[in-house]
Amino acid sequence: MRSIIAQVAMTHFGLFAVVFTPLLVLLLMPFARLRPLAVRLTPYTALPALVLSLSVREDFTLHVSWLLLGTDVGIDLVARVFMFFSAWVWLAAGFFARRYVKGLLRHRFFLFYLVALSGNLGVIIAQDIVTFLLFFSMMSLASYALIVHRQNAEAIRAARVYITLVILGEMVLFAGAVLAYHVTGTITLAAMTDALTGAAQRDLVMLLFFVGFGIKAGLVPLHIWLPLAHPAAPTPASAVLSAAMIKAGFLGWLRFLPVGKVGLPTWGLWCVILGLIAAFYGVLFGLPQKNPKAILAYSSISQMGFLTLILGMGMASPATWPLALTALLIYAMHHALAKGALFLSVGVSLEGMAQRWQRVLLGLGLIIPALALAGAPWTSGAIAKGALKQALYETEALQGDWLIWLISFGAVGTSLLMARFLYVLWPRHFRASASVEPALWVPWALVVVSVVLVPWLTPWPELRHAALAASQASLVWSSLWPVALAAALAYAFYHWRLASPYRLAFNPPAGDLVVPVVGLLSLLLRSSQAFRAVVFRKWQTLVDRSARLLQGPGAYAQIVNRLEAMLTNWTSGGFWVVLLGVLVFVALWLAS
């Protein structure tokens, strides 16, 4: 009995430690003498979340009646998986950042890093609307400081686009939260989604949440902040943005939408369509990019498209949602680990490696997560795509080989993106004096190792069984041919480009839609300013002419003088006051 009580107490303590450990270290930042200590402690603040995700086996919820409007926090399978990969990437990125981030603004970076970390982990354990949106706002607003950290023109532009979309998303989410409470009468997420299944305004509430969280999830066409923010932010910030924080938007969909509780075939079809659009859109606009972090950003857009597709499967067929959810969790974890390793590899490769063993390590560290993201056989990507296809076979509402083929060609596109990334980033010259410090390559190497091992050693039986099923020898060909085809296409294009004098004209800037959108907004702003200036001049001219007529001698002045004399007379003035009162009384009586 005592052991059970102790376990419950430690679990409850662990929930609060997940969120408040980063905030406690944050309290050291205002004191100049304690700031170096706060920076040294920053990576370790993700440890409570990592330990909790691996140690808790049972689902539970804790209600704190005195906090906010009554706070519900808890942990389930979704929270455990999201907490594991988020905490692991935050931990590695924190150690990486201690050596990577330098300069006078170093302490400011870690201050907002801690706030974003607390918000990201708080979103994962939140079980009510208010708590979820509070931590979501903390994470989103603190990320602005991480993106704008360098304060150059690129960072300022990216941060402006990002914060504009964040504020827009917060407004949409607030409207959705108010309407959801009005419709369902509860702020608890589980009860809210249950009540939402039969609500008359269900689709409107779902649309608000879908758009609001879709901005963070990189949903096309709300994705435009991603290709701008990732290249502008410091490398460790880019890693957590893509690996962990982008998943918070997807987690919002899982928590706020009634997925798996009621059949939503129309919603499911639209999610599948939007997911496929994002999957190929990210490839189309990512291939021409020259910045490796921009390529990875478009890859994230493409991969989030596959996650949106899985969400659509669960909406279309609630009976297969458990299988689809397992595929979704595997895919989210696979993408987080691989993308975290790839972003950190950008920082490592730019430092340069002089020794041979370091160059071999760099080559392996680039190729392994790239192959995993491409879905090569026996990698986490192959497991994720195998689980996706297995769930699709069981989804009766989306039967047809056409979708399987589109997913396979999407894998070809991902492989091409990874080939492009390796071509752009692969070091061609090594400086004899260059040497990457262990503080940089050790956390990066650990994330690369986790890409290989975690899918096979996951402590959650549901995911481990799915990994074993998706890695059968009979499925090797289905994961091999997209990578092989992409490699052949990349090789052929490379040699054609060397031999041909022609160059492809398609060269969109990072952010793609930002340019036409900003141009349209600028045109509308200039047009409104010109229209306002013309109207103001005309109005001012009319006012001036009227004033001259009324103030000068003539009929207008006589009329004004007579009206003024009549109204100042007690008899006529009293009459008009009484008449006005009667009219007001009649209006009130008719209204009642």
Coordinates of C-alpha atoms in Angstrom, one line a residue:
M1 CA 0.0 0.0 0.0
R2 CA 2.8 2.4 0.9
S3 CA 4.6 1.7 -2.3
I4 CA 1.4 2.5 -4.3
I5 CA 1.0 5.8 -2.5
A6 CA 4.6 6.6 -3.0
Q7 CA 4.4 5.8 -6.7
V8 CA 1.3 8.0 -7.1
A9 CA 3.0 10.9 -5.1
M10 CA 6.1 10.6 -7.2
T11 CA 4.1 10.6 -10.4
H12 CA 2.2 13.7 -9.4
F13 CA 5.4 15.4 -8.4
G14 CA 6.9 14.4 -11.7
L15 CA 4.1 16.1 -13.6
F16 CA 4.8 19.4 -12.0
A17 CA 8.6 18.9 -12.2
V18 CA 8.2 18.5 -16.0
V19 CA 6.9 22.1 -16.3
F20 CA 8.4 23.9 -13.4
T21 CA 12.0 22.7 -13.6
P22 CA 12.8 25.0 -16.6
L23 CA 10.9 27.8 -14.8
L24 CA 12.9 27.4 -11.6
V25 CA 16.2 27.7 -13.5
L26 CA 14.7 30.7 -15.3
L27 CA 14.5 32.5 -12.0
L28 CA 18.3 32.6 -11.9
M29 CA 18.6 34.6 -15.1
P30 CA 17.9 38.1 -13.5
F31 CA 21.0 37.8 -11.4
A32 CA 24.2 38.4 -13.3
R33 CA 26.3 36.2 -11.1
L34 CA 23.9 33.3 -11.4
R35 CA 23.4 33.4 -15.2
P36 CA 26.4 31.1 -16.1
L37 CA 25.0 28.6 -13.6
A38 CA 21.5 28.9 -15.3
V39 CA 23.1 28.3 -18.7
R40 CA 24.9 25.2 -17.4
L41 CA 21.7 23.8 -15.9
T42 CA 19.5 24.5 -18.9
P43 CA 20.0 21.1 -20.7
Y44 CA 19.2 19.2 -17.6
T45 CA 15.8 20.8 -17.2
A46 CA 14.5 18.3 -19.8
L47 CA 15.5 15.3 -17.8
P48 CA 12.4 15.1 -15.6
A49 CA 10.2 14.8 -18.7
L50 CA 12.5 12.2 -20.2
V51 CA 12.5 10.1 -17.0
L52 CA 8.7 10.4 -16.5
S53 CA 8.0 9.4 -20.1
L54 CA 10.0 6.2 -19.7
S55 CA 8.9 5.3 -16.1
V56 CA 5.2 5.8 -16.1
R57 CA 3.3 2.8 -17.5
E58 CA -0.4 3.6 -16.6
D59 CA -2.6 6.4 -17.8
F60 CA -3.7 8.9 -15.1
T61 CA -5.1 12.4 -14.7
L62 CA -4.7 14.9 -11.9
H63 CA -7.2 17.7 -11.2
V64 CA -6.0 20.9 -9.5
S65 CA -9.1 22.8 -8.5
W66 CA -7.3 25.9 -7.2
L67 CA -5.2 26.5 -10.3
L68 CA -6.6 28.8 -13.1
L69 CA -10.2 27.6 -13.9
G70 CA -9.5 24.2 -12.5
T71 CA -6.5 22.6 -14.2
D72 CA -6.4 19.0 -15.5
V73 CA -3.0 17.5 -16.3
G74 CA -2.2 13.9 -17.0
I75 CA -0.4 11.4 -19.1
D76 CA -1.4 8.7 -21.6
L77 CA 0.2 6.8 -24.4
V78 CA 0.1 9.9 -26.7
A79 CA 1.7 12.1 -24.0
R80 CA 4.4 9.5 -23.2
V81 CA 5.5 9.2 -26.8
F82 CA 5.4 13.0 -27.4
M83 CA 7.1 13.7 -24.1
F84 CA 9.9 11.2 -24.9
F85 CA 11.0 12.5 -28.2
S86 CA 10.4 16.1 -27.3
A87 CA 12.5 15.9 -24.1
W88 CA 15.2 13.9 -25.8
V89 CA 15.6 16.5 -28.6
W90 CA 15.4 19.4 -26.1
L91 CA 18.1 17.7 -24.0
A92 CA 20.5 17.2 -26.8
A93 CA 19.8 20.6 -28.3
G94 CA 20.4 22.2 -24.9
F95 CA 23.9 20.7 -24.6
F96 CA 24.6 21.6 -28.2
A97 CA 23.5 25.2 -27.6
R98 CA 25.8 25.7 -24.6
R99 CA 28.7 25.5 -26.9
Y100 CA 27.1 26.7 -30.2
V101 CA 25.4 30.0 -29.0
K102 CA 27.9 32.7 -28.2
G103 CA 28.0 36.5 -28.0
L104 CA 26.4 39.1 -25.8
L105 CA 22.9 37.8 -26.4
R106 CA 23.7 34.3 -25.2
H107 CA 21.8 34.7 -21.9
R108 CA 18.8 36.1 -23.6
F109 CA 18.7 33.0 -25.9
F110 CA 18.7 30.6 -23.0
L111 CA 16.1 32.6 -21.1
F112 CA 13.5 32.2 -23.9
Y113 CA 14.8 28.7 -24.6
L114 CA 13.7 27.7 -21.0
V115 CA 10.3 29.4 -21.5
A116 CA 9.7 27.6 -24.8
L117 CA 10.8 24.3 -23.3
S118 CA 8.3 24.7 -20.4
G119 CA 5.5 25.6 -22.8
N120 CA 6.3 22.6 -25.0
L121 CA 6.3 20.1 -22.2
G122 CA 3.2 21.8 -20.6
V123 CA 1.2 21.3 -23.8
I124 CA 1.9 17.6 -23.7
I125 CA 0.5 17.0 -20.2
A126 CA -2.4 19.5 -20.4
Q127 CA -5.8 17.9 -20.3
D128 CA -8.0 21.0 -20.4
I129 CA -8.5 23.9 -22.8
V130 CA -7.2 26.7 -20.7
T131 CA -4.0 25.0 -19.6
F132 CA -3.3 23.7 -23.1
L133 CA -3.7 27.1 -24.7
L134 CA -1.7 28.8 -21.9
F135 CA 1.3 26.6 -22.5
F136 CA 0.8 26.7 -26.2
S137 CA 1.0 30.5 -26.1
M138 CA 4.1 30.4 -23.9
M139 CA 5.9 28.2 -26.4
S140 CA 4.8 30.1 -29.5
L141 CA 5.7 33.6 -28.2
A142 CA 9.0 32.5 -26.7
S143 CA 9.9 30.9 -30.0
Y144 CA 9.8 34.4 -31.6
A145 CA 12.9 35.4 -29.5
L146 CA 14.7 32.2 -30.7
I147 CA 14.0 33.0 -34.3
V148 CA 15.0 36.7 -34.1
H149 CA 18.1 36.0 -32.0
R150 CA 20.7 37.0 -34.6
Q151 CA 18.9 40.2 -35.3
N152 CA 20.0 40.4 -38.9
A153 CA 17.7 41.3 -41.8
E154 CA 16.9 37.6 -42.5
A155 CA 16.0 36.9 -38.8
I156 CA 13.9 40.0 -38.4
R157 CA 11.9 39.2 -41.6
A158 CA 11.4 35.6 -40.6
A159 CA 10.4 36.6 -37.0
R160 CA 7.8 39.1 -38.3
V161 CA 6.2 36.6 -40.6
Y162 CA 6.2 34.1 -37.7
I163 CA 4.8 36.3 -35.1
T164 CA 2.1 37.6 -37.5
L165 CA 0.9 34.0 -38.0
V166 CA 1.2 33.2 -34.3
I167 CA -1.1 36.1 -33.3
L168 CA -3.5 35.1 -36.1
G169 CA -3.5 31.5 -34.8
E170 CA -4.0 32.6 -31.2
M171 CA -7.0 34.6 -32.2
V172 CA -8.5 31.7 -34.1
L173 CA -7.8 29.3 -31.2
F174 CA -9.4 31.7 -28.7
A175 CA -12.5 31.9 -30.8
G176 CA -12.6 28.2 -31.1
A177 CA -12.1 27.7 -27.3
V178 CA -15.0 30.2 -26.5
L179 CA -17.3 28.5 -29.0
A180 CA -16.4 25.0 -27.8
Y181 CA -17.2 25.9 -24.2
H182 CA -20.4 27.6 -25.3
V183 CA -21.4 24.4 -27.2
T184 CA -20.2 21.8 -24.8
G185 CA -20.2 23.5 -21.4
T186 CA -16.9 22.0 -20.3
I187 CA -13.2 22.9 -20.6
T188 CA -11.9 19.3 -20.0
L189 CA -10.6 18.1 -23.4
A190 CA -11.9 14.5 -23.2
A191 CA -15.4 15.6 -22.2
M192 CA -15.3 18.4 -24.7
T193 CA -14.5 16.2 -27.7
D194 CA -17.2 13.7 -26.5
A195 CA -19.8 16.4 -26.4
L196 CA -18.6 17.8 -29.7
T197 CA -19.5 14.6 -31.6
G198 CA -23.2 15.5 -31.7
A199 CA -23.1 19.3 -31.4
A200 CA -24.9 21.4 -34.0
Q201 CA -21.8 23.7 -34.4
R202 CA -19.3 20.9 -34.5
D203 CA -17.9 21.7 -37.9
L204 CA -17.3 25.4 -37.1
V205 CA -15.5 24.5 -33.9
M206 CA -13.4 21.9 -35.6
L207 CA -12.5 24.4 -38.4
L208 CA -11.3 27.0 -35.9
F209 CA -9.1 24.4 -34.1
F210 CA -7.9 22.9 -37.3
V211 CA -6.8 26.3 -38.7
G212 CA -5.4 27.5 -35.4
F213 CA -3.2 24.5 -34.8
G214 CA -2.5 24.1 -38.5
I215 CA -0.4 27.2 -38.4
K216 CA 2.0 25.6 -35.9
A217 CA 1.8 22.2 -37.7
G218 CA 2.9 23.8 -41.0
L219 CA -0.3 23.0 -42.9
V220 CA -0.2 24.3 -46.5
P221 CA -0.9 27.2 -47.1
L222 CA -0.2 28.3 -43.5
H223 CA 3.3 26.9 -43.7
I224 CA 5.1 30.1 -44.9
W225 CA 6.9 30.8 -41.6
L226 CA 8.7 27.4 -41.6
P227 CA 11.1 27.9 -44.5
L228 CA 12.0 31.4 -43.2
A229 CA 12.3 30.6 -39.5
H230 CA 14.5 27.5 -39.7
P231 CA 17.3 29.1 -41.6
A232 CA 17.2 32.3 -39.6
A233 CA 17.2 30.7 -36.1
P234 CA 20.4 29.3 -34.5
T235 CA 20.9 25.6 -35.3
P236 CA 19.8 24.2 -31.8
A237 CA 16.6 26.4 -32.0
S238 CA 15.9 25.1 -35.5
A239 CA 16.3 21.5 -34.2
V240 CA 13.7 21.9 -31.5
L241 CA 11.4 24.0 -33.7
S242 CA 11.2 21.2 -36.3
A243 CA 11.5 18.1 -34.1
A244 CA 9.4 19.1 -31.1
M245 CA 7.5 22.3 -31.3
I246 CA 5.9 21.7 -34.8
K247 CA 4.4 18.5 -33.3
A248 CA 2.6 20.6 -30.7
G249 CA 0.3 21.8 -33.4
F250 CA -0.4 18.3 -34.4
L251 CA -0.9 17.3 -30.7
G252 CA -3.5 20.1 -30.6
W253 CA -5.4 18.3 -33.4
L254 CA -5.3 15.1 -31.5
R255 CA -6.6 16.7 -28.2
F256 CA -9.2 19.1 -29.6
L257 CA -10.8 17.2 -32.5
P258 CA -13.1 14.2 -32.0
V259 CA -10.9 11.9 -33.9
G260 CA -11.8 8.2 -33.6
K261 CA -15.0 9.0 -31.7
V262 CA -17.4 9.7 -34.6
G263 CA -17.3 9.1 -38.3
L264 CA -16.2 12.2 -40.2
P265 CA -15.8 11.1 -43.8
T266 CA -15.8 14.6 -45.3
W267 CA -13.2 15.8 -42.8
G268 CA -11.2 12.7 -43.4
L269 CA -11.2 13.1 -47.1
W270 CA -10.1 16.8 -46.9
C271 CA -7.3 15.9 -44.4
V272 CA -6.1 13.2 -46.8
I273 CA -6.2 15.7 -49.7
L274 CA -4.4 18.4 -47.7
G275 CA -1.8 15.9 -46.5
L276 CA -1.0 14.8 -50.0
I277 CA -0.8 18.4 -51.2
A278 CA 1.7 19.2 -48.4
A279 CA 3.7 16.0 -49.1
F280 CA 4.4 16.9 -52.7
Y281 CA 4.4 20.7 -52.2
G282 CA 7.3 20.4 -49.7
V283 CA 9.2 18.4 -52.3
L284 CA 8.5 20.7 -55.2
F285 CA 9.6 23.9 -53.4
G286 CA 12.3 22.2 -51.3
L287 CA 14.4 20.8 -54.2
P288 CA 15.4 24.2 -55.7
Q289 CA 16.6 25.6 -52.3
K290 CA 20.3 26.2 -51.7
N291 CA 20.2 26.6 -47.9
P292 CA 20.4 23.2 -46.2
K293 CA 18.1 24.3 -43.3
A294 CA 15.5 25.6 -45.8
I295 CA 15.6 22.2 -47.5
L296 CA 14.9 20.5 -44.1
A297 CA 12.1 23.0 -43.5
Y298 CA 10.3 22.0 -46.7
S299 CA 11.0 18.4 -45.8
S300 CA 9.1 19.0 -42.5
I301 CA 6.2 20.4 -44.4
S302 CA 6.2 17.3 -46.5
Q303 CA 6.4 15.0 -43.5
M304 CA 3.7 16.8 -41.7
G305 CA 1.6 16.1 -44.7
F306 CA 1.9 12.4 -44.1
L307 CA 0.9 12.9 -40.5
T308 CA -2.2 14.9 -41.7
L309 CA -3.0 12.0 -44.0
I310 CA -3.0 9.6 -41.0
L311 CA -5.2 12.0 -39.1
G312 CA -7.6 11.9 -42.0
M313 CA -7.7 8.1 -41.9
G314 CA -8.8 8.2 -38.3
M315 CA -11.5 10.7 -39.1
A316 CA -12.8 8.7 -42.0
S317 CA -12.9 5.4 -40.1
P318 CA -13.1 5.5 -36.3
A319 CA -12.9 1.7 -36.2
T320 CA -9.3 1.8 -37.4
W321 CA -8.3 4.7 -35.3
P322 CA -6.3 2.6 -32.8
L323 CA -4.2 1.2 -35.6
A324 CA -3.9 4.7 -37.3
L325 CA -2.9 6.2 -33.9
T326 CA -0.1 3.7 -33.5
A327 CA 1.2 4.6 -37.0
L328 CA 0.9 8.3 -36.2
L329 CA 2.9 7.9 -33.0
I330 CA 5.6 5.9 -34.8
Y331 CA 5.8 8.5 -37.6
A332 CA 5.9 11.5 -35.2
M333 CA 8.7 9.9 -33.2
H334 CA 10.7 8.9 -36.3
H335 CA 10.4 12.3 -37.8
A336 CA 11.4 14.1 -34.6
L337 CA 14.5 12.1 -34.0
A338 CA 15.7 12.1 -37.7
K339 CA 15.0 15.8 -38.2
G340 CA 16.6 16.7 -34.9
A341 CA 19.8 14.8 -36.0
L342 CA 19.8 16.4 -39.4
F343 CA 19.4 20.0 -38.1
L344 CA 22.2 19.5 -35.6
S345 CA 24.3 18.0 -38.4
V346 CA 24.2 21.4 -40.1
G347 CA 25.9 23.0 -37.2
V348 CA 28.5 20.3 -36.9
S349 CA 29.4 20.2 -40.6
L350 CA 29.8 24.0 -40.7
E351 CA 32.3 23.8 -37.9
G352 CA 34.6 21.6 -40.0
M353 CA 36.4 18.4 -39.2
A354 CA 40.1 17.9 -39.6
Q355 CA 40.7 14.4 -38.4
R356 CA 39.8 11.4 -40.5
W357 CA 37.7 9.7 -37.9
Q358 CA 35.7 12.9 -37.4
R359 CA 35.0 13.1 -41.2
V360 CA 33.9 9.4 -41.2
L361 CA 31.6 10.2 -38.2
L362 CA 30.2 13.3 -40.0
G363 CA 29.5 11.2 -43.1
L364 CA 27.7 8.5 -41.2
G365 CA 25.8 11.1 -39.1
L366 CA 24.6 12.7 -42.3
I367 CA 23.7 9.6 -44.2
I368 CA 21.9 7.6 -41.4
P369 CA 19.1 10.1 -40.6
A370 CA 18.8 11.0 -44.2
L371 CA 18.2 7.4 -45.1
A372 CA 15.8 7.1 -42.2
L373 CA 13.8 10.0 -43.4
A374 CA 13.8 8.7 -46.9
G375 CA 12.4 5.4 -45.6
A376 CA 15.2 3.0 -46.5
P377 CA 14.7 -0.6 -45.5
W378 CA 15.0 -1.4 -41.7
T379 CA 15.2 2.2 -40.8
S380 CA 12.7 4.1 -38.6
G381 CA 11.3 5.7 -41.8
A382 CA 10.6 2.2 -43.3
I383 CA 8.8 1.2 -40.1
A384 CA 6.8 4.4 -40.0
K385 CA 5.7 4.1 -43.6
G386 CA 5.0 0.4 -43.2
A387 CA 2.7 1.2 -40.2
L388 CA 1.0 3.9 -42.3
K389 CA 0.3 1.5 -45.1
Q390 CA -0.9 -1.2 -42.8
A391 CA -3.4 1.2 -41.2
L392 CA -4.5 2.3 -44.7
Y393 CA -5.3 -1.3 -45.7
E394 CA -7.7 -1.5 -42.7
T395 CA -9.4 1.8 -43.5
E396 CA -12.5 0.9 -45.5
A397 CA -13.4 4.5 -46.3
L398 CA -10.1 5.0 -48.1
Q399 CA -9.7 1.8 -50.1
G400 CA -7.8 1.8 -53.3
D401 CA -4.3 1.3 -54.6
W402 CA -4.1 4.9 -55.8
L403 CA -3.4 6.2 -52.3
I404 CA -0.7 3.5 -51.7
W405 CA 1.0 4.6 -54.9
L406 CA 0.8 8.3 -54.0
I407 CA 2.4 7.5 -50.6
S408 CA 5.1 5.6 -52.4
F409 CA 5.8 8.4 -54.8
G410 CA 5.8 10.8 -51.8
A411 CA 8.6 8.6 -50.4
V412 CA 10.5 9.1 -53.7
G413 CA 10.1 12.9 -53.3
T414 CA 11.4 12.7 -49.7
S415 CA 14.4 10.7 -50.9
L416 CA 15.1 13.3 -53.6
L417 CA 15.0 16.0 -50.9
M418 CA 17.5 14.1 -48.8
A419 CA 19.8 13.7 -51.8
R420 CA 19.6 17.4 -52.4
F421 CA 20.3 18.1 -48.7
L422 CA 23.4 15.8 -48.7
Y423 CA 24.6 17.4 -52.0
V424 CA 24.3 21.0 -50.5
L425 CA 25.7 20.2 -47.1
W426 CA 28.3 17.6 -47.9
P427 CA 31.8 19.0 -46.9
R428 CA 34.1 19.2 -49.9
H429 CA 37.0 20.9 -48.3
F430 CA 38.5 20.3 -44.9
R431 CA 40.6 22.8 -43.0
A432 CA 43.7 21.3 -41.3
S433 CA 43.1 23.4 -38.2
A434 CA 39.4 22.7 -37.9
S435 CA 38.2 20.6 -35.0
V436 CA 34.7 20.1 -33.7
E437 CA 34.5 20.1 -29.9
P438 CA 32.9 17.1 -28.1
A439 CA 30.4 19.6 -26.7
L440 CA 28.9 19.8 -30.3
W441 CA 29.4 16.4 -31.8
V442 CA 28.6 14.2 -28.8
P443 CA 24.9 15.3 -28.4
W444 CA 24.5 15.2 -32.2
A445 CA 26.0 11.7 -32.3
L446 CA 23.6 10.5 -29.5
V447 CA 20.6 11.7 -31.5
V448 CA 21.9 9.9 -34.6
V449 CA 22.3 6.7 -32.6
S450 CA 18.7 7.1 -31.2
V451 CA 17.4 7.3 -34.8
V452 CA 18.8 3.8 -35.3
L453 CA 18.0 2.2 -31.9
V454 CA 14.8 3.8 -30.5
P455 CA 12.3 2.2 -33.0
W456 CA 13.5 -1.3 -32.0
L457 CA 14.0 -0.6 -28.2
T458 CA 10.9 1.5 -27.6
P459 CA 9.4 0.7 -24.2
W460 CA 5.8 0.8 -25.5
P461 CA 4.6 -2.6 -26.7
E462 CA 2.1 -1.1 -29.2
L463 CA 4.9 0.7 -31.0
R464 CA 7.4 -2.2 -30.7
H465 CA 5.0 -4.7 -32.2
A466 CA 4.1 -2.4 -35.1
A467 CA 7.8 -1.9 -35.7
L468 CA 8.4 -5.6 -35.9
A469 CA 5.4 -6.1 -38.2
A470 CA 6.4 -3.3 -40.5
S471 CA 10.0 -4.6 -40.9
Q472 CA 9.2 -8.0 -42.3
A473 CA 11.3 -9.2 -45.2
S474 CA 8.3 -9.2 -47.5
L475 CA 8.0 -5.5 -47.1
V476 CA 11.6 -4.7 -47.9
W477 CA 11.0 -4.1 -51.6
S478 CA 8.2 -1.6 -51.0
S479 CA 10.6 0.5 -49.0
L480 CA 13.7 -0.1 -51.2
W481 CA 12.4 0.9 -54.6
P482 CA 11.4 4.5 -53.8
V483 CA 14.9 5.2 -52.4
A484 CA 16.6 3.4 -55.3
L485 CA 14.5 5.3 -57.9
A486 CA 15.3 8.6 -56.2
A487 CA 19.0 7.8 -56.1
A488 CA 19.0 7.0 -59.8
L489 CA 17.1 10.2 -60.6
A490 CA 19.5 12.3 -58.5
Y491 CA 22.5 10.7 -60.2
A492 CA 21.1 11.3 -63.7
F493 CA 20.1 14.9 -62.9
Y494 CA 23.6 15.6 -61.5
H495 CA 25.4 14.4 -64.6
W496 CA 22.9 16.1 -66.9
R497 CA 23.4 19.4 -65.1
L498 CA 27.2 19.1 -65.5
A499 CA 27.0 18.3 -69.2
S500 CA 24.1 20.6 -70.2
P501 CA 24.4 24.4 -70.6
Y502 CA 20.7 24.8 -69.7
R503 CA 19.5 25.6 -66.2
L504 CA 16.1 25.1 -64.6
A505 CA 14.2 28.4 -64.3
F506 CA 12.1 27.4 -61.3
N507 CA 13.9 28.9 -58.3
P508 CA 11.4 30.0 -55.7
P509 CA 12.6 31.8 -52.6
A510 CA 12.3 30.3 -49.1
G511 CA 8.9 31.0 -47.9
D512 CA 7.4 30.8 -51.4
L513 CA 4.0 32.3 -50.8
V514 CA 5.4 35.1 -48.6
V515 CA 6.5 37.1 -51.6
P516 CA 3.1 37.2 -53.4
V517 CA 1.2 37.6 -50.1
V518 CA 3.3 40.5 -48.9
G519 CA 3.1 42.1 -52.4
L520 CA -0.7 41.8 -52.3
L521 CA -0.9 43.3 -48.8
S522 CA 1.5 46.1 -49.8
L523 CA -0.7 46.9 -52.8
L524 CA -3.8 46.9 -50.7
L525 CA -2.1 49.1 -48.1
R526 CA -0.9 51.6 -50.7
S527 CA -4.4 51.6 -52.4
S528 CA -6.1 52.2 -49.1
Q529 CA -3.8 55.1 -48.2
A530 CA -4.3 56.7 -51.6
F531 CA -8.1 56.3 -51.3
R532 CA -8.0 57.7 -47.8
A533 CA -5.9 60.7 -48.9
V534 CA -8.3 61.5 -51.8
V535 CA -11.4 61.1 -49.6
F536 CA -9.8 63.3 -46.9
R537 CA -9.0 66.1 -49.3
K538 CA -12.5 66.1 -50.8
W539 CA -14.1 66.1 -47.3
Q540 CA -11.8 68.9 -46.1
T541 CA -12.7 71.0 -49.2
L542 CA -16.5 70.4 -48.5
V543 CA -16.0 71.4 -44.8
D544 CA -14.1 74.5 -45.7
R545 CA -16.8 75.6 -48.2
S546 CA -19.6 74.9 -45.8
A547 CA -17.9 76.9 -43.1
R548 CA -17.4 79.9 -45.3
L549 CA -21.1 79.8 -46.4
L550 CA -22.4 79.5 -42.8
Q551 CA -20.1 82.2 -41.4
G552 CA -20.5 84.8 -44.1
P553 CA -23.5 87.1 -44.8
G554 CA -26.4 85.7 -46.7
A555 CA -29.3 83.3 -46.6
Y556 CA -27.4 80.5 -44.8
A557 CA -26.2 82.7 -42.0
Q558 CA -29.8 84.0 -41.5
I559 CA -31.2 80.5 -41.3
V560 CA -28.6 79.5 -38.7
N561 CA -29.3 82.5 -36.6
R562 CA -33.1 82.0 -36.7
L563 CA -32.7 78.3 -35.7
E564 CA -30.4 79.2 -32.8
A565 CA -32.8 81.9 -31.6
M566 CA -35.7 79.5 -31.7
L567 CA -34.0 76.7 -29.9
T568 CA -32.7 79.0 -27.1
N569 CA -36.3 80.2 -26.5
W570 CA -37.7 78.3 -23.5
T571 CA -41.1 77.7 -25.1
S572 CA -39.9 76.1 -28.3
G573 CA -36.9 74.4 -26.6
G574 CA -39.1 72.8 -24.0
F575 CA -41.5 71.6 -26.6
W576 CA -38.7 69.8 -28.5
V577 CA -37.4 68.3 -25.3
V578 CA -40.9 66.9 -24.3
L579 CA -41.4 65.6 -27.8
L580 CA -38.0 63.8 -27.7
G581 CA -38.9 62.3 -24.3
V582 CA -42.3 61.0 -25.6
L583 CA -40.6 59.4 -28.6
V584 CA -38.0 57.7 -26.4
F585 CA -40.9 56.4 -24.1
V586 CA -42.8 55.1 -27.1
A587 CA -39.7 53.3 -28.4
L588 CA -39.0 51.6 -25.1
W589 CA -42.7 50.5 -24.8
L590 CA -42.6 49.1 -28.3
A591 CA -39.4 47.3 -27.6
S592 CA -40.7 45.7 -24.4

